[in-house]
PDB file of C-alpha atoms in Angstrom:
ATOM      1  CA  MET Q   1      92.858 116.532  90.691  1.00 44.00           C
ATOM      2  CA  ALA Q   2      89.937 117.641  92.853  1.00 48.00           C
ATOM      3  CA  GLY Q   3      92.032 117.062  95.984  1.00 52.00           C
ATOM      4  CA  ARG Q   4      94.639 119.567  94.775  1.00 58.00           C
ATOM      5  CA  PHE Q   5      91.864 122.042  93.962  1.00 55.00           C
ATOM      6  CA  VAL Q   6      90.454 121.676  97.485  1.00 55.00           C
ATOM      7  CA  ALA Q   7      93.855 122.188  99.108  1.00 56.00           C
ATOM      8  CA  ALA Q   8      94.586 125.277  96.998  1.00 60.00           C
ATOM      9  CA  TRP Q   9      91.138 126.714  97.703  1.00 56.00           C
ATOM     10  CA  LEU Q  10      91.474 126.213 101.458  1.00 55.00           C
ATOM     11  CA  ARG Q  11      94.868 127.949 101.458  1.00 58.00           C
ATOM     12  CA  ALA Q  12      93.385 130.895  99.552  1.00 61.00           C
ATOM     13  CA  VAL Q  13      90.385 131.198 101.884  1.00 56.00           C
ATOM     14  CA  ALA Q  14      92.561 130.961 104.986  1.00 56.00           C
ATOM     15  CA  ARG Q  15      94.852 133.666 103.586  1.00 60.00           C
ATOM     16  CA  ASP Q  16      91.974 135.966 102.568  1.00 59.00           C
ATOM     17  CA  CYS Q  17      89.362 135.291 105.245  1.00 56.00           C
ATOM     18  CA  GLY Q  18      90.860 133.659 108.301  1.00 57.00           C
ATOM     19  CA  ALA Q  19      88.839 130.947 110.051  1.00 61.00           C
ATOM     20  CA  VAL Q  20      86.951 128.309 108.091  1.00 65.00           C
ATOM     21  CA  SER Q  21      83.953 126.365 109.460  1.00 74.00           C
ATOM     22  CA  LYS Q  22      83.713 122.695 108.503  1.00 78.00           C
ATOM     23  CA  MET Q  23      80.891 120.162 108.474  1.00 80.00           C
ATOM     24  CA  ARG Q  24      80.820 116.482 107.465  1.00 85.00           C
ATOM     25  CA  LYS Q  25      77.517 114.774 106.696  1.00 86.00           C
ATOM     26  CA  LYS Q  26      76.418 111.321 105.579  1.00 91.00           C
ATOM     27  CA  ALA Q  27      73.382 111.872 103.379  1.00 90.00           C
ATOM     28  CA  LEU Q  28      70.837 109.272 102.299  1.00 92.00           C
ATOM     29  CA  ALA Q  29      70.325 111.189  99.033  1.00 93.00           C
ATOM     30  CA  PRO Q  30      72.391 110.246  95.975  1.00 94.00           C
ATOM     31  CA  LEU Q  31      75.286 112.398  94.807  1.00 93.00           C
ATOM     32  CA  GLN Q  32      73.448 114.213  91.991  1.00 93.00           C
ATOM     33  CA  ARG Q  33      70.535 115.166  94.237  1.00 94.00           C
ATOM     34  CA  MET Q  34      72.962 116.618  96.812  1.00 92.00           C
ATOM     35  CA  LEU Q  35      74.829 118.592  94.130  1.00 92.00           C
ATOM     36  CA  ASP Q  36      71.568 119.937  92.704  1.00 92.00           C
ATOM     37  CA  TRP Q  37      70.239 120.914  96.145  1.00 90.00           C
ATOM     38  CA  TYR Q  38      73.385 122.772  97.210  1.00 88.00           C
ATOM     39  CA  PHE Q  39      73.807 124.379  93.769  1.00 90.00           C
ATOM     40  CA  THR Q  40      70.232 125.731  93.910  1.00 90.00           C
ATOM     41  CA  LYS Q  41      70.499 127.039  97.496  1.00 87.00           C
ATOM     42  CA  VAL Q  42      73.914 128.653  97.062  1.00 85.00           C
ATOM     43  CA  SER Q  43      72.996 130.230  93.696  1.00 87.00           C
ATOM     44  CA  ALA Q  44      69.845 131.698  95.244  1.00 87.00           C
ATOM     45  CA  ALA Q  45      72.001 133.188  98.015  1.00 83.00           C
ATOM     46  CA  GLY Q  46      74.021 135.104  95.403  1.00 86.00           C
ATOM     47  CA  TYR Q  47      77.235 133.086  95.322  1.00 86.00           C
ATOM     48  CA  THR Q  48      79.224 132.609  92.128  1.00 89.00           C
ATOM     49  CA  LEU Q  49      79.857 128.916  91.594  1.00 90.00           C
ATOM     50  CA  GLY Q  50      82.354 126.581  90.020  1.00 91.00           C
ATOM     51  CA  HIS Q  51      82.144 122.805  89.658  1.00 92.00           C
ATOM     52  CA  GLN Q  52      84.858 120.196  89.126  1.00 91.00           C
ATOM     53  CA  ALA Q  53      84.650 116.428  89.073  1.00 91.00           C
ATOM     54  CA  ASP Q  54      87.382 113.857  89.491  1.00 84.00           C
ATOM     55  CA  GLY Q  55      85.948 110.381  89.205  1.00 81.00           C
ATOM     56  CA  ALA Q  56      83.408 109.872  91.980  1.00 81.00           C
ATOM     57  CA  GLU Q  57      84.371 113.094  93.794  1.00 90.00           C
ATOM     58  CA  HIS Q  58      82.567 116.322  92.909  1.00 94.00           C
ATOM     59  CA  VAL Q  59      83.543 119.785  94.146  1.00 92.00           C
ATOM     60  CA  LEU Q  60      81.395 122.935  94.194  1.00 92.00           C
ATOM     61  CA  GLY Q  61      83.084 126.143  95.266  1.00 90.00           C
ATOM     62  CA  GLY Q  62      82.150 129.784  95.244  1.00 88.00           C
ATOM     63  CA  ARG Q  63      82.290 133.257  96.693  1.00 87.00           C
ATOM     64  CA  SER Q  64      79.742 135.915  97.517  1.00 84.00           C
ATOM     65  CA  GLY Q  65      80.038 139.615  96.846  1.00 82.00           C
ATOM     66  CA  GLY Q  66      80.213 140.159 100.614  1.00 80.00           C
ATOM     67  CA  GLY Q  67      83.415 138.157 101.033  1.00 79.00           C
ATOM     68  CA  GLY Q  68      81.891 134.820 102.013  1.00 81.00           C
ATOM     69  CA  ALA Q  69      83.219 131.627 100.485  1.00 84.00           C
ATOM     70  CA  PHE Q  70      82.327 127.953 100.510  1.00 86.00           C
ATOM     71  CA  LEU Q  71      83.630 124.630  99.254  1.00 88.00           C
ATOM     72  CA  LEU Q  72      81.503 121.501  99.015  1.00 90.00           C
ATOM     73  CA  VAL Q  73      82.957 118.055  98.309  1.00 92.00           C
ATOM     74  CA  VAL Q  74      80.473 115.254  97.576  1.00 94.00           C
ATOM     75  CA  ARG Q  75      81.356 111.585  97.112  1.00 94.00           C
ATOM     76  CA  ALA Q  76      78.969 108.766  96.186  1.00 94.00           C
ATOM     77  CA  ARG Q  77      78.723 105.848  98.606  1.00 94.00           C
ATOM     78  CA  ASP Q  78      78.147 102.207  97.679  1.00 94.00           C
ATOM     79  CA  ASP Q  79      74.770 102.218  99.489  1.00 95.00           C
ATOM     80  CA  GLY Q  80      73.380 104.914  97.129  1.00 94.00           C
ATOM     81  CA  GLY Q  81      73.871 107.788  99.553  1.00 94.00           C
ATOM     82  CA  SER Q  82      76.632 110.366  99.572  1.00 94.00           C
ATOM     83  CA  ASP Q  83      79.269 111.813 101.865  1.00 94.00           C
ATOM     84  CA  VAL Q  84      79.271 115.605 102.009  1.00 91.00           C
ATOM     85  CA  ASP Q  85      82.055 117.836 103.320  1.00 91.00           C
ATOM     86  CA  LEU Q  86      81.215 121.537 103.549  1.00 87.00           C
ATOM     87  CA  MET Q  87      83.737 124.236 104.395  1.00 85.00           C
ATOM     88  CA  ALA Q  88      82.585 127.833 104.641  1.00 82.00           C
ATOM     89  CA  ASP Q  89      83.629 131.294 105.697  1.00 79.00           C
ATOM     90  CA  GLY Q  90      81.040 134.016 106.193  1.00 70.00           C
ATOM     91  CA  GLY Q  91      83.358 136.822 105.124  1.00 59.00           C
TER      92      GLY Q  91
END
């Protein structure tokens, strides 16, 4: 389910905004800590947020009033860390 959400979101951002920047990161921190950290930072920056979970995959997505958008996909790893994919457009 989350995979379909990600694909639909990327199509919408590409249609509305154009180019999308992407980053992939292997974090030592566990999934919940990564979600909390990004949620706090993005909320403080004024983005509206949505969260969906599909098994071990969690998705945060949002938009700013200035036209920026982001999508964060976090997956837990067996070693206790997490894989983080961040896609963003500055507006």
